[in-house]
Coordinates of C-alpha atoms and ligand atoms in Angstrom, one line a residue:
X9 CA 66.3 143.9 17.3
X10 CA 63.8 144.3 20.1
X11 CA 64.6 142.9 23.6
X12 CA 61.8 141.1 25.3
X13 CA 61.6 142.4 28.5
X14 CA 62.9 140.9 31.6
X15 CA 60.7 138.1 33.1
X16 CA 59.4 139.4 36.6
X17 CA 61.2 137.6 38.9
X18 CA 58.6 134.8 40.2
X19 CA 58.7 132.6 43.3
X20 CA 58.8 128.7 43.7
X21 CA 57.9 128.7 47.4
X22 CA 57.2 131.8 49.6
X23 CA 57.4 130.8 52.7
X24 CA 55.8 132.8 56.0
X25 CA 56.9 131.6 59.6
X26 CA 56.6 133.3 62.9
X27 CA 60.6 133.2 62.8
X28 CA 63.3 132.9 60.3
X29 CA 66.6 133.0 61.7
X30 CA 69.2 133.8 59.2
X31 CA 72.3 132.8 61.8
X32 CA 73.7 136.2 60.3
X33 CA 71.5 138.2 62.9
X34 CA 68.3 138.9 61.4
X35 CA 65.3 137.2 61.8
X36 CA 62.9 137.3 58.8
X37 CA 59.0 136.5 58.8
X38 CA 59.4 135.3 54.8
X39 CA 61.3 133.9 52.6
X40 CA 61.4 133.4 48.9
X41 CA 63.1 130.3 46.8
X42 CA 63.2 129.9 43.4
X43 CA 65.1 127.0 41.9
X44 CA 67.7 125.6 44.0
X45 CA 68.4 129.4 45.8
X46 CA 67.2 132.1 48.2
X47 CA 66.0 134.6 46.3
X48 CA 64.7 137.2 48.4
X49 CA 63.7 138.0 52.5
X50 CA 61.7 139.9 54.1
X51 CA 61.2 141.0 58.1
X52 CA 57.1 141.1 57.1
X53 CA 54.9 138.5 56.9
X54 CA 53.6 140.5 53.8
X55 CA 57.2 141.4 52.1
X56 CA 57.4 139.5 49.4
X57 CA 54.0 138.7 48.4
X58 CA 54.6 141.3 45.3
X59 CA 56.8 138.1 44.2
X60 CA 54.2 135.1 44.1
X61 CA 52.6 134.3 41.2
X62 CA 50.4 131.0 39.9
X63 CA 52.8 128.9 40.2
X64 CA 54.4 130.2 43.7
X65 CA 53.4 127.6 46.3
X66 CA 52.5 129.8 49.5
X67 CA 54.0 127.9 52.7
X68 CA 51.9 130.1 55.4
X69 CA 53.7 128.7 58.4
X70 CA 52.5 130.7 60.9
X71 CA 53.8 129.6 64.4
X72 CA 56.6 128.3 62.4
X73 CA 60.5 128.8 63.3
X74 CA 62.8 128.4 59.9
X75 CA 66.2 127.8 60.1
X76 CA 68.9 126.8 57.9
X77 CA 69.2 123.1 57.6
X78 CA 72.2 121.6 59.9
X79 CA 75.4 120.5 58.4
X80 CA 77.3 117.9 59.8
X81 CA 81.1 118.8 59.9
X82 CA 82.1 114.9 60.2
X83 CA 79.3 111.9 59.9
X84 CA 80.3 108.3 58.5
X85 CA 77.1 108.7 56.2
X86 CA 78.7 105.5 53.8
X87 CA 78.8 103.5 57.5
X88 CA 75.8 104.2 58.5
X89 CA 74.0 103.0 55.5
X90 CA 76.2 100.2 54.8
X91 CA 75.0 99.3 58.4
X92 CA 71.7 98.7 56.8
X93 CA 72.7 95.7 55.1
X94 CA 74.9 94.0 57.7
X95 CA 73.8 91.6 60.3
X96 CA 72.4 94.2 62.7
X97 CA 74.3 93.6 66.0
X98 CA 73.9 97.0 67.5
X99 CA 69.8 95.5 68.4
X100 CA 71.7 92.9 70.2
X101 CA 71.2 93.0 74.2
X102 CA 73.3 89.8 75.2
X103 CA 76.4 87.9 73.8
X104 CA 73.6 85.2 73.4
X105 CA 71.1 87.6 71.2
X106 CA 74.7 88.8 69.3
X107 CA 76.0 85.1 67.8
X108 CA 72.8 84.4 67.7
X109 CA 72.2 86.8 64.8
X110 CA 75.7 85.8 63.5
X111 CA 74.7 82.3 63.1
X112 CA 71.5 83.1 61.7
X113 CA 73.7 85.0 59.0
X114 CA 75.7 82.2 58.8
X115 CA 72.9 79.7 57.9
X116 CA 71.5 82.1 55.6
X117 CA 75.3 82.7 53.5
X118 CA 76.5 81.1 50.6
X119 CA 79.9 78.9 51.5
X120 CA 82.8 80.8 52.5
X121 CA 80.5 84.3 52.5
X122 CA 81.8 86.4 54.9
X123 CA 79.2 87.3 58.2
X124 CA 79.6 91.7 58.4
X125 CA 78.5 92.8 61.1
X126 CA 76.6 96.7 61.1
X127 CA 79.9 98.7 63.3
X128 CA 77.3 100.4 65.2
X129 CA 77.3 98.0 68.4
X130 CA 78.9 98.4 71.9
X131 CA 80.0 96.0 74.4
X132 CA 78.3 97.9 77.1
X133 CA 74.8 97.7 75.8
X134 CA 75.4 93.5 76.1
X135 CA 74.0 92.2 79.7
X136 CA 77.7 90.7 80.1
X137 CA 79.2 94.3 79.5
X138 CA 81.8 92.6 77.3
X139 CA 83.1 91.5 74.0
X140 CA 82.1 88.1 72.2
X141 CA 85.5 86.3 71.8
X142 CA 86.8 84.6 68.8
X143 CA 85.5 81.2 70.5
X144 CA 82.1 82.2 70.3
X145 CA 82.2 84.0 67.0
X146 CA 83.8 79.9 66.0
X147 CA 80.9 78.3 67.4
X148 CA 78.5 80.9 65.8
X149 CA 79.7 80.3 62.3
X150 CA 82.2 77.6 62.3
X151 CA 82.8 77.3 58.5
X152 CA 82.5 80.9 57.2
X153 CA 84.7 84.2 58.4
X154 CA 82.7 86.5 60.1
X155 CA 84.4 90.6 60.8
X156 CA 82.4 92.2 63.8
X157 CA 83.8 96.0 63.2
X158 CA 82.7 97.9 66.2
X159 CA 83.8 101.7 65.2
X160 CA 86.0 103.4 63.4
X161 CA 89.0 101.6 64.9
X162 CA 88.1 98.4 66.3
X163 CA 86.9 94.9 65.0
X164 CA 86.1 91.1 66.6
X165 CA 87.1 88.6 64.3
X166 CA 86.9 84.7 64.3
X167 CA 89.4 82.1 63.5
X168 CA 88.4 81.5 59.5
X169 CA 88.2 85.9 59.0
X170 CA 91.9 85.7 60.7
X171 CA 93.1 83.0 58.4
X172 CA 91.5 84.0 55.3
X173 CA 93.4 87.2 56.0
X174 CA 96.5 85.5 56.4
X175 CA 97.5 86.6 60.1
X176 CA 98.8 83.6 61.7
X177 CA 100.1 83.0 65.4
X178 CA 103.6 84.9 64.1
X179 CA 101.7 87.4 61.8
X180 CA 103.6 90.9 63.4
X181 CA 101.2 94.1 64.0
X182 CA 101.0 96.5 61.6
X183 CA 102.1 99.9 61.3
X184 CA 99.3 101.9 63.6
X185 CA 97.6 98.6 64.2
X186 CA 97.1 95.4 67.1
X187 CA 96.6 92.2 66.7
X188 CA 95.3 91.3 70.3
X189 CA 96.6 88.2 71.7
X190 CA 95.8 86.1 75.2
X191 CA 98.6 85.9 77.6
X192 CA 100.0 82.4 75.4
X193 CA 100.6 84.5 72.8
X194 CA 97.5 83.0 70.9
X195 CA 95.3 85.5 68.9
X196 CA 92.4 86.5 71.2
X197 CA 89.8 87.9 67.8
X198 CA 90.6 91.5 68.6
X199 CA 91.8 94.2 65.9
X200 CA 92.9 97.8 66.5
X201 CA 94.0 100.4 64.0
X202 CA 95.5 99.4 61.3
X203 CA 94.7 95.7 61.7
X204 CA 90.8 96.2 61.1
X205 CA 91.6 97.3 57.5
X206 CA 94.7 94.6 57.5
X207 CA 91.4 91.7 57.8
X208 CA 88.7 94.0 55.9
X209 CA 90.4 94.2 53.3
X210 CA 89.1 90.5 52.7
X211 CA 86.0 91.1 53.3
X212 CA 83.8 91.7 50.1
X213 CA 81.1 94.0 51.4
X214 CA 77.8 95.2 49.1
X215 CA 78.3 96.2 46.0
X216 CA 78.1 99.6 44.4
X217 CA 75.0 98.9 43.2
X218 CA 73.4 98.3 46.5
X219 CA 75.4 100.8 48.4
X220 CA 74.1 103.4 46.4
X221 CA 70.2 102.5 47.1
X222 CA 71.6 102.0 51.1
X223 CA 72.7 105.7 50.2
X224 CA 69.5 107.2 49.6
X225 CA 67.8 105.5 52.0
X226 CA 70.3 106.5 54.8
X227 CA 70.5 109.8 53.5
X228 CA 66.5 110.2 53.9
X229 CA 66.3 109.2 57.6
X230 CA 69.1 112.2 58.1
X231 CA 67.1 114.8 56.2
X232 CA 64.2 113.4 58.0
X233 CA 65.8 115.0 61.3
X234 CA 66.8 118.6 59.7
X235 CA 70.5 117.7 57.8
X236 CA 70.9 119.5 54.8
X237 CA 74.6 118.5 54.2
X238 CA 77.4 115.9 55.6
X239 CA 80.6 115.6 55.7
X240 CA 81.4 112.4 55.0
X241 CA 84.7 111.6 57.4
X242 CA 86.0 108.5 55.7
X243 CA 86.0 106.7 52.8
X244 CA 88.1 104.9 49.6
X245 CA 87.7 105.1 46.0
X246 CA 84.8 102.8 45.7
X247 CA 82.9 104.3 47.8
X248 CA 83.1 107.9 46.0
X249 CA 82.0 106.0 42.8
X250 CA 79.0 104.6 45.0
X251 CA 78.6 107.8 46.1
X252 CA 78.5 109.4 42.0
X253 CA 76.0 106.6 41.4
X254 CA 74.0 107.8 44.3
X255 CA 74.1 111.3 43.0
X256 CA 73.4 110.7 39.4
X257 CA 70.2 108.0 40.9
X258 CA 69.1 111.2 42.1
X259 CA 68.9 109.0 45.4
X260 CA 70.7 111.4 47.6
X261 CA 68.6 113.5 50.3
X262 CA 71.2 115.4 52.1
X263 CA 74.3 117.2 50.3
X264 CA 77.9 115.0 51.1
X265 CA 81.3 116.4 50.7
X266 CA 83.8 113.4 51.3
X267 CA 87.0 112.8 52.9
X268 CA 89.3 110.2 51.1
X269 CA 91.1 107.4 53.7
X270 CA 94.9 108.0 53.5
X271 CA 96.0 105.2 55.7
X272 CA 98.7 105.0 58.1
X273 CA 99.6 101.2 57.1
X274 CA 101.0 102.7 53.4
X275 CA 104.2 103.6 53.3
X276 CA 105.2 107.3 52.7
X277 CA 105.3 106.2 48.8
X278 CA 102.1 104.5 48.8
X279 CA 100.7 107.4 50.5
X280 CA 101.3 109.7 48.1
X281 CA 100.7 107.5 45.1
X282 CA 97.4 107.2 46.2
X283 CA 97.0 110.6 46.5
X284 CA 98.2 111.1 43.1
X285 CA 96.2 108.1 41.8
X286 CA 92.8 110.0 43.2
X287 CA 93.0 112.4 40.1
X288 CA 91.3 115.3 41.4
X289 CA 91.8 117.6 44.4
X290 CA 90.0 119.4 47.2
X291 CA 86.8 121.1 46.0
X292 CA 86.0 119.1 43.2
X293 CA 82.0 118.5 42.1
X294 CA 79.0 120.0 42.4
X295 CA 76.5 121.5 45.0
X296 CA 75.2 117.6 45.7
X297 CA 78.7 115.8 46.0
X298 CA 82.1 117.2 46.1
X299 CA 85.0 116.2 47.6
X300 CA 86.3 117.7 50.8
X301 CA 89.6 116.5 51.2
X302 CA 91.5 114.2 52.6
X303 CA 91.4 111.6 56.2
X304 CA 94.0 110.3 58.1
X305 CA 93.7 109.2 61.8
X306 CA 96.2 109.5 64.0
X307 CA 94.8 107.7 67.3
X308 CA 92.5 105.7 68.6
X309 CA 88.9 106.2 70.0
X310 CA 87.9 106.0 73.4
X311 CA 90.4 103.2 73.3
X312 CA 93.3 104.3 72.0
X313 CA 92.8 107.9 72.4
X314 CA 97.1 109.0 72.6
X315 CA 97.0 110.5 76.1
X316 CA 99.8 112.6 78.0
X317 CA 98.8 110.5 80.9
X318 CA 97.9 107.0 80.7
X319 CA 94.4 105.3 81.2
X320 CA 92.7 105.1 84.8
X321 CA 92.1 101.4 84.0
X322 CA 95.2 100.3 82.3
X323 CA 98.1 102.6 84.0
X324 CA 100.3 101.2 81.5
X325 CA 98.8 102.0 78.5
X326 CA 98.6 105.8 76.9
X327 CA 97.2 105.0 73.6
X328 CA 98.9 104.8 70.4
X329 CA 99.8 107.1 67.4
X330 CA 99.7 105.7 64.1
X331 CA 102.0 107.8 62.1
X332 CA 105.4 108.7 62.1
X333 CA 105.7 112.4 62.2
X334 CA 108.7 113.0 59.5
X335 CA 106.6 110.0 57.2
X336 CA 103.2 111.9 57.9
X337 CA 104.4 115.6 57.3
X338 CA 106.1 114.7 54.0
X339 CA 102.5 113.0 52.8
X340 CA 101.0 115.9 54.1
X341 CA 103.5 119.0 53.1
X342 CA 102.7 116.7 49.5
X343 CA 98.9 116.5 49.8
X344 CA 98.9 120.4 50.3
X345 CA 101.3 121.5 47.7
X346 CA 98.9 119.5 45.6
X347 CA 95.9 121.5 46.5
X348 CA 94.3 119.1 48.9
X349 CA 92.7 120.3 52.3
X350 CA 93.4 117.4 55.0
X351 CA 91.6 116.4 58.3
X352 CA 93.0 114.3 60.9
X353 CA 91.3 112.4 63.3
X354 CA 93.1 113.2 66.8
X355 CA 91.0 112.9 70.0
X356 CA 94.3 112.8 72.9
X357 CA 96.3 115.7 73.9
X358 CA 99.2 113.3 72.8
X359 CA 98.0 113.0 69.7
X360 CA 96.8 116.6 69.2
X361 CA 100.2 117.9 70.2
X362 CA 102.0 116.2 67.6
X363 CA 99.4 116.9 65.2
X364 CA 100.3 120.7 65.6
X365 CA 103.8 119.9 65.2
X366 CA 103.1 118.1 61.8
X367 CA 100.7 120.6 60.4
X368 CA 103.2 123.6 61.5
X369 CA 106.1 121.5 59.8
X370 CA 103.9 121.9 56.9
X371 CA 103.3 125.4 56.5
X372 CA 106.5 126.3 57.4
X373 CA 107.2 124.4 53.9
X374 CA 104.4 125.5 51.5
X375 CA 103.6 129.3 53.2
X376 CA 100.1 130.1 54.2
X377 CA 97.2 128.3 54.0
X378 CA 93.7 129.6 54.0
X379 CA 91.3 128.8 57.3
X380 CA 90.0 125.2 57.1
X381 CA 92.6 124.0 55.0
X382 CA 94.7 121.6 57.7
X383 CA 91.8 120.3 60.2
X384 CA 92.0 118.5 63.4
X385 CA 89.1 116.4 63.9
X386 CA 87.7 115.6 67.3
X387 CA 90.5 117.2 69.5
X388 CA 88.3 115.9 72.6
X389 CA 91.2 116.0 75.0
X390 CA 93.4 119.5 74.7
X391 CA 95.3 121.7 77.0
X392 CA 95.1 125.6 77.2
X393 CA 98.5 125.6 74.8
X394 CA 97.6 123.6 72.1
X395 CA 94.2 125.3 72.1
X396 CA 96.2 128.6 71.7
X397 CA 98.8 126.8 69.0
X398 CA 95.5 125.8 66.9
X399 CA 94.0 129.0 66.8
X400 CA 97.2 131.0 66.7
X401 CA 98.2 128.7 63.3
X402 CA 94.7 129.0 61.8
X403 CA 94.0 125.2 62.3
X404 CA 89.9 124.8 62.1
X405 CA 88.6 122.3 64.4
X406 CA 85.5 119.7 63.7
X407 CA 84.1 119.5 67.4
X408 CA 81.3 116.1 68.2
X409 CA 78.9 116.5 71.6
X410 CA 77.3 113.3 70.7
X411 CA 80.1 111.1 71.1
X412 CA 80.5 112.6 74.6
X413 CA 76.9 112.0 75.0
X414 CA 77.3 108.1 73.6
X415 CA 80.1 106.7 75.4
X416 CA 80.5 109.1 78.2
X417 CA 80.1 106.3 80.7
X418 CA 83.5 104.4 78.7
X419 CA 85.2 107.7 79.0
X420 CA 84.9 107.7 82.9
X421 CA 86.2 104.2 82.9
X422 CA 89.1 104.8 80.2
X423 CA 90.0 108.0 80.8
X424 CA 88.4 109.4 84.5
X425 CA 86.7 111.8 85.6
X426 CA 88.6 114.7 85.6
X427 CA 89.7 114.2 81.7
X428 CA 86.0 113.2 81.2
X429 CA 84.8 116.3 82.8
X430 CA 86.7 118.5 79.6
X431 CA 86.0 116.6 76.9
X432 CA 85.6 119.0 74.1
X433 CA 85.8 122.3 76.2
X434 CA 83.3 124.8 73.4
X435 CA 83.6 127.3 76.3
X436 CA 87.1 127.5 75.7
X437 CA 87.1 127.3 72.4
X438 CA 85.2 129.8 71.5
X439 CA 86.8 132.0 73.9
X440 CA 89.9 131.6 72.6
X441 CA 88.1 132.5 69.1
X442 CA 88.7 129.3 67.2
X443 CA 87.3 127.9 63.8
X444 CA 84.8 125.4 65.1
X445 CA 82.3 123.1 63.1
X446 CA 79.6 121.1 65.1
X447 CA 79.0 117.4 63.3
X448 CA 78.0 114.1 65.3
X449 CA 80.2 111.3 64.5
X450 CA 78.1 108.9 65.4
X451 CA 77.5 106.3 62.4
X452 CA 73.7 106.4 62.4
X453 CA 71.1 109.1 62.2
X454 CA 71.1 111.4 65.5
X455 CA 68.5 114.8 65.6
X456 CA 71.0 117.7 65.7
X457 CA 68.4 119.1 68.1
X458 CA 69.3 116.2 70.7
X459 CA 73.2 117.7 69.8
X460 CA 72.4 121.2 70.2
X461 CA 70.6 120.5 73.4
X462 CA 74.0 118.8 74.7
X463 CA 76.4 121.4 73.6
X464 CA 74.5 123.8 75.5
X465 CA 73.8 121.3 78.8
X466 CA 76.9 119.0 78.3
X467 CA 74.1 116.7 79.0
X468 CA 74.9 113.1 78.2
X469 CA 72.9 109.3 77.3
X470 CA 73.9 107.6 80.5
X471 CA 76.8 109.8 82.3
X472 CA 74.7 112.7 83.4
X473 CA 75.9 116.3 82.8
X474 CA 80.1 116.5 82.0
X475 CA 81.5 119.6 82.8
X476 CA 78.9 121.9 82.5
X477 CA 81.3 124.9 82.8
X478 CA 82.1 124.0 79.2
X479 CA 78.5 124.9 77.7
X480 CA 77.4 127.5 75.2
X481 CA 74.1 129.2 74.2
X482 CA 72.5 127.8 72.1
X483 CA 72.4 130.5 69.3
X484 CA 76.3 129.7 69.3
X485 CA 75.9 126.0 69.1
X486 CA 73.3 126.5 66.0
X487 CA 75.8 129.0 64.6
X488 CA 78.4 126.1 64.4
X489 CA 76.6 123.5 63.0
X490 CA 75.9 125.9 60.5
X491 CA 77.7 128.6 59.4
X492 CA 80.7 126.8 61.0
X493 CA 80.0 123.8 58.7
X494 CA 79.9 125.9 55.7
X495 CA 83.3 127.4 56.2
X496 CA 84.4 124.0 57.1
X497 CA 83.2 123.0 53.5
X498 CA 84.6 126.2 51.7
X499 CA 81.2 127.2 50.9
X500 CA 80.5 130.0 53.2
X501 CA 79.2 132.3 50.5
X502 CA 76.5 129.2 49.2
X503 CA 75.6 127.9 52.6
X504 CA 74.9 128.2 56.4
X505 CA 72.6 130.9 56.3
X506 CA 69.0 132.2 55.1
X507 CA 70.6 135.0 53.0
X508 CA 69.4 135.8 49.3
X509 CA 72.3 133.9 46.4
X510 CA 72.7 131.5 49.0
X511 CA 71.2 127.4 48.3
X512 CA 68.0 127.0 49.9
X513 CA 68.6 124.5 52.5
X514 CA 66.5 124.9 55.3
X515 CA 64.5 123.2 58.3
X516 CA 61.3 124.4 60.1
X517 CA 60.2 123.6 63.5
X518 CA 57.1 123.8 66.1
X519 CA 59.0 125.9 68.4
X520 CA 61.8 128.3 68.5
X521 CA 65.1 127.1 69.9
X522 CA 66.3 130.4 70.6
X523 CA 63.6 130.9 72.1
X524 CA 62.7 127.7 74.0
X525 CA 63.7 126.2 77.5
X526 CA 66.7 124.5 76.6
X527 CA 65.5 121.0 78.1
X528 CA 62.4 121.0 74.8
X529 CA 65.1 120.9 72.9
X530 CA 66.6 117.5 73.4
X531 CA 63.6 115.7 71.7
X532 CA 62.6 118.7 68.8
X533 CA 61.9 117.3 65.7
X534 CA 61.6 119.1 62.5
X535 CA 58.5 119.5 60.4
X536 CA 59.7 119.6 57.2
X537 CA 63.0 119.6 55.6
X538 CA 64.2 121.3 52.1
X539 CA 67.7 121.1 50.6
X540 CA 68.0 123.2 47.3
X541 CA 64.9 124.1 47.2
X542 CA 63.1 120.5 46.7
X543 CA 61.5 118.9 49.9
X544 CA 63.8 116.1 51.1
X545 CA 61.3 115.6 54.3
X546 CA 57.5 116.4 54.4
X547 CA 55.2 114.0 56.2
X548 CA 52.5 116.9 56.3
X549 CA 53.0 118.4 53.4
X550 CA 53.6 122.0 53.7
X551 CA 55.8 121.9 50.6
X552 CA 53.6 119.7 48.4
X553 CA 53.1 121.4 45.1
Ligands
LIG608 ZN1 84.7 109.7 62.6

């Protein structure tokens, strides 16, 4: 039996740039794809060119730079898109402009519909500088329940959404949640916690259906600014199969590896049932969807946030946790033994602490666990000890400029100066030789360039510059938003770098940001976009084939 002999290997793309940064130290001048991978580099513009044949497409991107494309360590892609399709309150700049649009909703509903707002609005970009209360959200749409999420953690609701939810005037909070109330004891609208999923629950949203076109859509205006891959850092069971129809659509522009809600209102059964009930474990799926691990949250936001010291504008209030710790390290030390990575949303140095003490309580059950196994998402607000305890116990952190650079100006009002000033200390971190992973977490498509530029000016929207003693370069800030995400993911031997074997996600721009004055950097857009190898942005075409 003769053996044909072996096909020379043959590219799909060759592409030539003045720089291609590997983030593993080299820089290359070409690199060749084939298929979904990196298949060979070269430090000369000519390297490779013994590789093309007639049907390599020959990108000749001379003043070029070519990195790999950013992963986000923790982006609410699912929010962002469902924003899409909700009454779009974050355009609003006045209570006025706000019902307005809820009443227009309204008109436009079916009976007893429920008005959703997008969650990506802010009392502070309103003229009044305030919430709409539940009386104006009754006046807006009288008849039907409308749910203004704002967030992650925090919802306005009106008088029909709190009824058809069943919270009356004696309704008690729930576990990890608020129920805000005037000073008569009346319900004021407000929901915290636990309570926003106590009233959503209620809500029908968009179906699958839609949520998976929303999906591609939402995922295209992220590859459109250099992503390659998100973490997605909360979602339920519906959502994943949204997600699945997304993937199998072939609608999905940016690689997404979920985190599954565990909520603090279950009970420690419930917890774990659900757990059980998700039928798979950390890790499972392919290159375009696979599932990261698990979410719970143990404080609030800016509001919320569990502080050692209370708030500059409310001295009586130092946030809340939302878990029990004996309740949440038995669902944890259970989640782990079951194979399941978790991350927990902590932003206070409360909060943090006792994270450290859950996640230790957990190791010291089921033994060792490798790096980016037990996560602590956000950690904004940390002392020198618990920054030492994390590294010291191997426990990764998912670290967020932009949410310093969006509500910097609520931190100083919350929190103060001084706490303000060390939000999310990357200086430190990196000198105590943490696991880091640079993401957003800011529910709508941001240009990691914008993020890079602030990790390496602590430069902010509308707060100036916080604590600029806490900058790094910026060839450390690009090194963990992407080989810091791909370790994040488990995935450091398929991702994060320009290295042969390795998926070909990768971004190109019109200037070099290791190169460039760090200030060009805020506004750098990319040029074009590729994520395994297949454009997933290319206004000019330099991938057309
Ligand atoms: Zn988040």
């Amino acid at each position: 039996m003769t053996r044909e002999p072996a096909e020379p290997l043959r590219l799909d793309y060759m592409i030539k740039a003045g720089a291609i940064h590997s983030m593993t130290g080299e820089t290359y001048r070409s690199v060749g794809v084939r298929g979904p991978e990196i298949v060979a580099v070269s430090a000369d513009l000519e390297g490779l060119d013994d590789l093309a044949g007639g049907a390599t497409t020959v990108v000749d991107a001379g003043d070029l730079t070519v990195l790999p494309a950013f992963a986000d360590s923790h982006e609410h892609l699912m929010e962002a898109s469902r924003n899409t399709l909700l009454v779009p309150v974050g355009k609003a700049r006045s209570i006025a402009e706000f019902t307005g649009m809820v009443a227009a909703a309204a008109r436009d509903a079916a009976p007893r519909e429920w008005i959703l707002t997008s969650i990506g609005w802010h009392e502070s970009n309103l003229a009044e500088n305030r919430l709409p209360t539940l009386a104006e959200l009754d006046a807006a749409a009288p008849d039907r329940p409308v749910l203004a999420r704002r967030g992650g953690h925090f919802a306005v609701a009106n008088s029909a959404a709190l009824q058809a939810a069943g919270i009356g005037p004696d309704t008690p909070d729930p576990p990890g949640g608020k129920i805000g109330r005037l000073a008569d004891g009346s319900r004021d609208g407000t929901l915290e916690g636990g309570a926003v999923y106590q009233v959503a629950a209620f809500a029908p949203g968009p179906g699958r259906a839609e949520l998976a076109g929303a999906l591609g859509d939402g995922s295209a205006a992220y590859a459109a600014l250099g992503v390659g891959t998100i973490r997605e850092a909360m979602i339920n069971l519906d959502e994943l199969l949204a997600y699945q129809d997304a993937r199998d659509r072939d609608l999905l522009r940016v690689r997404v590896r979920p985190m599954m809600r565990v909520g603090s209102e279950l009970t420690e059964d419930a917890a774990i049932a659900l757990i059980d009930g998700l039928g798979a474990r950390s890790g499972f799926g392919d290159d375009w969807l696979r599932i990261w691990g698990l979410k719970l949250v143990l404080d609030g936001g800016v509001e919320g946030a569990a502080m050692d010291q209370p708030y500059v504008n409310d001295p009586g209030n130092g946030g809340h946790l939302n878990w029990d710790p004996a309740v949440m390290t038995r669902v944890c030390t259970e989640a782990a033994g079951r194979g399941w990575r978790i991350g927990t949303h902590a932003v206070g140095d409360r909060a943090v602490r006792m994270l450290l003490d859950v996640y230790e309580a957990v190791i010291a059950q089921v033994g060792p666990l490798s790096p980016w196994t037990l996560v602590i998402e956000h950690a904004m607000v940390t002392d020198a000890a618990e920054r030492e305890r994390a590294v010291r116990d191997g426990f990764g952190v998912t670290v967020q400029h932009p949410v310093l650079w969006n509500m910097g100006s609520e931190m100083l009002a919350t929190w103060g100066p001084e706490r303000t000033g060390r939000v999310t200390p990357l200086d430190q971190w990196v000198a105590a030789g943490a696991d880091l992973a640079a993401g957003t977490d800011i529910v709508r498509p941001f240009n990691p360039m914008t993020n890079v530029w602030g990790m390496v000016t602590r430069g902010t929207k509308s707060a100036g510059v916080q604590g600029p003693e806490h900058a790094i370069s910026v060839g450390t800030a690009l090194e963990l938003y992407t080989m810091g995400t791909a370790a994040l993911n488990h995935e450091q031997d398929r991702l994060g770098s320009i290295t042969p074997g390795k998926l070909a996600d990768l971004v190109a721009y019109p200037l070099d940001p290791l190169a460039a004055d760090p200030g060009d950097l805020a506004e750098l857009s990319p040029v074009f976009t590729m994520v395994g190898g297949r454009a997933t942005h290319d206004p000019r075409k330099w991938l057309a084939r």
